[in-house]
Tab-separated table of C-alpha atoms in Angstrom:
chain	number	residue	atom	x	y	z
A	27	LYS	CA	112.125	110.574	15.267
A	28	ALA	CA	114.882	108.119	14.616
A	29	GLY	CA	115.212	105.396	17.211
A	30	VAL	CA	118.225	104.349	19.214
A	31	THR	CA	121.040	103.387	16.863
A	32	GLN	CA	123.729	100.924	17.815
A	33	THR	CA	126.814	100.164	15.783
A	34	PRO	CA	128.076	97.765	14.740
A	35	ARG	CA	125.293	95.163	14.684
A	36	TYR	CA	127.673	92.234	14.775
A	37	LEU	CA	131.211	91.890	16.015
A	38	ILE	CA	133.604	88.970	16.269
A	39	LYS	CA	136.657	89.353	18.475
A	40	THR	CA	139.343	87.127	19.869
A	41	ARG	CA	139.891	86.477	23.548
A	42	GLY	CA	142.199	89.098	25.043
A	43	GLN	CA	141.281	91.833	22.578
A	44	GLN	CA	139.270	94.905	23.418
A	45	VAL	CA	136.124	96.235	21.793
A	46	THR	CA	134.194	99.503	21.620
A	47	LEU	CA	130.470	99.636	20.988
A	48	SER	CA	128.624	102.779	20.020
A	49	CYS	CA	125.138	104.061	20.770
A	50	SER	CA	123.293	107.103	19.449
A	51	PRO	CA	120.221	107.894	21.563
A	52	ILE	CA	116.923	109.305	20.413
A	53	SER	CA	117.236	113.006	19.766
A	54	GLY	CA	116.635	114.921	22.978
A	55	HIS	CA	117.267	111.967	25.264
A	56	ARG	CA	120.042	112.639	27.731
A	57	SER	CA	120.097	109.363	29.619
A	58	VAL	CA	121.778	106.332	28.096
A	59	SER	CA	121.887	102.910	29.710
A	60	TRP	CA	123.638	99.715	28.690
A	61	TYR	CA	122.495	96.161	29.270
A	62	GLN	CA	124.060	92.784	28.603
A	63	GLN	CA	121.804	89.948	27.468
A	64	THR	CA	122.931	86.331	27.599
A	65	PRO	CA	120.971	83.063	27.586
A	66	GLY	CA	122.324	82.142	31.004
A	67	GLN	CA	122.113	85.426	32.896
A	68	GLY	CA	119.336	87.179	31.022
A	69	LEU	CA	119.257	90.967	30.901
A	70	GLN	CA	121.709	92.615	33.253
A	71	PHE	CA	122.299	96.298	33.835
A	72	LEU	CA	125.800	97.520	33.043
A	73	PHE	CA	125.720	101.272	33.619
A	74	GLU	CA	123.812	104.468	33.043
A	75	TYR	CA	125.036	107.858	31.902
A	76	PHE	CA	123.258	111.155	32.241
A	77	SER	CA	124.718	114.428	31.035
A	78	GLU	CA	128.150	112.830	30.542
A	79	THR	CA	128.263	111.494	34.113
A	80	GLN	CA	127.945	107.890	35.169
A	81	ARG	CA	124.901	107.832	37.401
A	82	ASN	CA	124.665	104.156	38.198
A	83	LYS	CA	126.737	101.029	37.685
A	84	GLY	CA	125.893	97.362	37.701
A	85	ASN	CA	127.873	94.495	39.106
A	86	PHE	CA	130.399	93.986	36.325
A	87	PRO	CA	134.197	93.904	36.478
A	88	GLY	CA	136.268	96.967	35.718
A	89	ARG	CA	136.990	95.626	32.233
A	90	PHE	CA	133.619	97.058	31.315
A	91	SER	CA	133.600	100.812	31.000
A	92	GLY	CA	131.655	103.483	29.256
A	93	ARG	CA	131.391	107.141	28.553
A	94	GLN	CA	128.954	109.675	27.235
A	95	PHE	CA	129.719	112.624	25.029
A	96	SER	CA	128.261	116.122	25.080
A	97	ASN	CA	125.852	115.186	22.274
A	98	SER	CA	124.558	112.300	24.469
A	99	ARG	CA	126.090	109.625	22.266
A	100	SER	CA	127.630	106.870	24.308
A	101	GLU	CA	130.288	104.233	23.937
A	102	MET	CA	131.059	101.205	26.002
A	103	ASN	CA	134.381	99.456	26.040
A	104	VAL	CA	135.297	95.955	27.092
A	105	SER	CA	138.974	95.228	27.553
A	106	THR	CA	140.729	91.874	27.757
A	107	LEU	CA	137.784	90.031	26.293
A	108	GLU	CA	136.751	86.684	27.724
A	109	LEU	CA	134.627	83.985	26.133
A	110	GLY	CA	131.892	84.778	28.638
A	111	ASP	CA	131.594	88.304	27.286
A	112	SER	CA	129.823	86.927	24.230
A	113	ALA	CA	126.389	88.501	24.414
A	114	LEU	CA	123.904	90.893	22.938
A	115	TYR	CA	124.682	94.366	24.228
A	116	LEU	CA	121.675	96.639	24.323
A	117	CYS	CA	121.695	100.382	24.629
A	118	ALA	CA	118.643	102.286	25.798
A	119	SER	CA	117.859	105.969	26.031
A	120	SER	CA	115.269	107.948	27.925
A	121	PRO	CA	114.222	111.590	28.223
A	122	LEU	CA	115.512	114.218	30.620
A	123	SER	CA	113.320	113.301	33.540
A	124	PRO	CA	114.357	109.958	34.954
A	125	GLU	CA	111.417	109.295	37.207
A	126	GLY	CA	109.793	106.297	35.612
A	127	SER	CA	110.650	107.309	32.088
A	128	PRO	CA	110.484	104.208	29.925
A	129	LEU	CA	113.627	103.075	28.201
A	130	HIS	CA	113.782	102.966	24.416
A	131	PHE	CA	116.085	100.205	23.255
A	132	GLY	CA	118.225	99.836	20.179
A	133	ASN	CA	118.530	96.570	18.286
A	134	GLY	CA	121.786	95.740	20.004
A	135	THR	CA	125.297	94.722	19.098
A	136	ARG	CA	125.903	90.983	18.963
A	137	LEU	CA	129.435	90.354	20.252
A	138	THR	CA	131.034	86.967	19.741
A	139	VAL	CA	134.336	86.234	21.450
A	140	THR	CA	136.341	83.296	20.081
B	23	ALA	CA	116.338	92.069	47.526
B	24	GLN	CA	115.014	93.498	44.305
B	25	SER	CA	113.879	90.896	41.820
B	26	VAL	CA	111.383	90.003	39.138
B	27	THR	CA	109.990	86.522	38.668
B	28	GLN	CA	108.382	85.267	35.513
B	29	PRO	CA	107.410	81.715	36.428
B	30	ASP	CA	106.560	80.583	32.917
B	31	ILE	CA	109.602	80.068	30.715
B	32	HIS	CA	107.642	78.923	27.685
B	33	ILE	CA	103.931	79.207	26.842
B	34	THR	CA	102.076	77.953	23.786
B	35	VAL	CA	98.620	79.250	22.911
B	36	SER	CA	96.355	78.850	19.918
B	37	GLU	CA	95.722	81.821	17.684
B	38	GLY	CA	92.601	83.602	18.865
B	39	ALA	CA	92.900	82.316	22.426
B	40	SER	CA	93.388	84.567	25.417
B	41	LEU	CA	96.764	85.071	27.031
B	42	GLU	CA	98.043	85.849	30.497
B	43	LEU	CA	101.728	86.128	31.306
B	44	ARG	CA	102.630	86.239	34.961
B	45	CYS	CA	105.045	88.593	36.667
B	46	ASN	CA	105.842	88.962	40.355
B	47	TYR	CA	108.263	91.506	41.739
B	48	SER	CA	110.094	92.356	44.893
B	49	TYR	CA	111.076	95.997	45.268
B	50	GLY	CA	111.686	98.081	48.349
B	51	ALA	CA	110.332	101.393	47.115
B	52	THR	CA	107.380	102.400	44.980
B	53	PRO	CA	107.942	100.449	41.781
B	54	TYR	CA	107.669	101.476	38.197
B	55	LEU	CA	106.672	98.413	36.189
B	56	PHE	CA	107.137	97.659	32.532
B	57	TRP	CA	106.465	94.978	29.983
B	58	TYR	CA	108.745	94.693	26.974
B	59	VAL	CA	108.615	92.385	23.967
B	60	GLN	CA	111.587	91.114	21.991
B	61	SER	CA	111.481	89.485	18.566
B	62	PRO	CA	114.446	87.354	17.439
B	63	GLY	CA	117.508	89.443	16.689
B	64	GLN	CA	115.823	92.644	17.800
B	65	GLY	CA	115.929	94.971	20.733
B	66	LEU	CA	113.198	95.424	23.310
B	67	GLN	CA	109.978	97.206	22.492
B	68	LEU	CA	107.915	98.764	25.264
B	69	LEU	CA	104.395	97.331	25.475
B	70	LEU	CA	103.144	99.250	28.494
B	71	LYS	CA	104.155	100.836	31.782
B	72	TYR	CA	102.721	101.455	35.219
B	73	PHE	CA	103.779	104.416	37.315
B	74	SER	CA	100.818	105.220	39.503
B	75	GLY	CA	97.080	105.721	39.398
B	76	ASP	CA	94.747	103.343	37.616
B	77	THR	CA	95.976	99.823	38.248
B	78	LEU	CA	94.792	98.567	34.854
B	79	VAL	CA	97.010	99.928	32.120
B	80	GLN	CA	96.555	99.669	28.400
B	81	GLY	CA	99.421	99.209	26.011
B	82	ILE	CA	100.145	98.762	22.361
B	83	LYS	CA	99.042	95.835	20.208
B	84	GLY	CA	95.959	95.212	22.359
B	85	PHE	CA	97.872	94.285	25.516
B	86	GLU	CA	96.899	95.307	29.028
B	87	ALA	CA	98.332	94.659	32.468
B	88	GLU	CA	96.983	94.887	35.970
B	89	PHE	CA	99.037	96.032	38.940
B	90	LYS	CA	98.115	94.278	42.184
B	91	ARG	CA	100.126	95.695	45.056
B	92	SER	CA	98.846	93.146	47.582
B	93	GLN	CA	100.108	90.314	45.398
B	94	SER	CA	103.212	92.116	44.097
B	95	SER	CA	102.103	91.152	40.626
B	96	PHE	CA	101.877	92.829	37.243
B	97	ASN	CA	100.393	90.263	34.872
B	98	LEU	CA	100.128	90.895	31.154
B	99	ARG	CA	96.967	89.963	29.281
B	100	LYS	CA	95.585	89.917	25.776
B	101	PRO	CA	92.056	88.738	24.928
B	102	SER	CA	92.869	87.274	21.514
B	103	VAL	CA	96.378	86.331	20.444
B	104	HIS	CA	97.606	86.804	16.881
B	105	TRP	CA	100.366	84.765	15.230
B	106	SER	CA	102.503	87.915	15.112
B	107	ASP	CA	102.519	88.018	18.933
B	108	ALA	CA	104.988	85.115	19.023
B	109	ALA	CA	108.057	86.577	20.748
B	110	GLU	CA	109.743	86.762	24.113
B	111	TYR	CA	108.166	88.920	26.793
B	112	PHE	CA	110.020	90.569	29.643
B	113	CYS	CA	108.673	92.122	32.800
B	114	ALA	CA	110.858	94.759	34.459
B	115	VAL	CA	110.832	96.881	37.599
B	116	GLY	CA	112.586	100.130	38.394
B	117	GLY	CA	112.185	103.158	40.550
B	118	GLY	CA	113.593	106.405	41.811
B	119	ALA	CA	116.048	108.664	40.062
B	120	THR	CA	117.686	105.961	38.021
B	121	ASN	CA	117.090	104.100	34.813
B	122	LYS	CA	118.378	100.840	36.201
B	123	LEU	CA	115.781	98.202	35.449
B	124	ILE	CA	115.640	94.718	36.873
B	125	PHE	CA	114.323	92.274	34.338
B	126	GLY	CA	112.667	88.930	34.694
B	127	THR	CA	114.029	85.948	32.822
B	128	GLY	CA	111.407	86.264	30.123
B	129	THR	CA	108.528	84.162	28.818
B	130	LEU	CA	108.793	82.769	25.318
B	131	LEU	CA	105.393	82.774	23.636
B	132	ALA	CA	104.602	80.407	20.780
B	133	VAL	CA	101.341	80.739	18.846
B	134	GLN	CA	99.764	77.711	17.191
B	135	PRO	CA	97.656	78.224	14.058
């Protein structure tokens, strides 16, 4: 099976712009989660989608949003970019049953805001 | 409050030596515990997981971890470290009907020849 695919791998944006990141989960996985990784804050949960519905949300401002499509692919959007949004954004998918199912991570999208 | 503590930020071991990475957690409900490894520029790879049952769990690459409820710990061990084990290791806790994981700050492992 192909793993979790994230595109693009690298992105450079200017402060104030917006950005959309894409994630294709492992085939058959219906849950997709997003995490932000920075040197200062570590790995932080952004949100989780299951069957096109947001099931859980982390403590991030409303500039961060996401969605999931009927084929389980997911996108996250960050509007009005700030320098502090520079990070590695990781997408993870897991199977239908959520109880303790391990997350399978993609290689991430490295976002740099200048 | 829910949290994961990895007290060692950086550890250096010699190749062939044993390894133990510490992890302590605080979680209100029955926890699911995970260890992930991250190589530079890569995502996270699952090493092992604990849901219930046997408190000693085996993972990939020769790693194992022991769940100790009384100590709220889930330490990762390997009897003989290989140079390819150099990476950053993350402990994480989750639970219930959600895939929200709380991660520790990570332990960066260096392996000396």
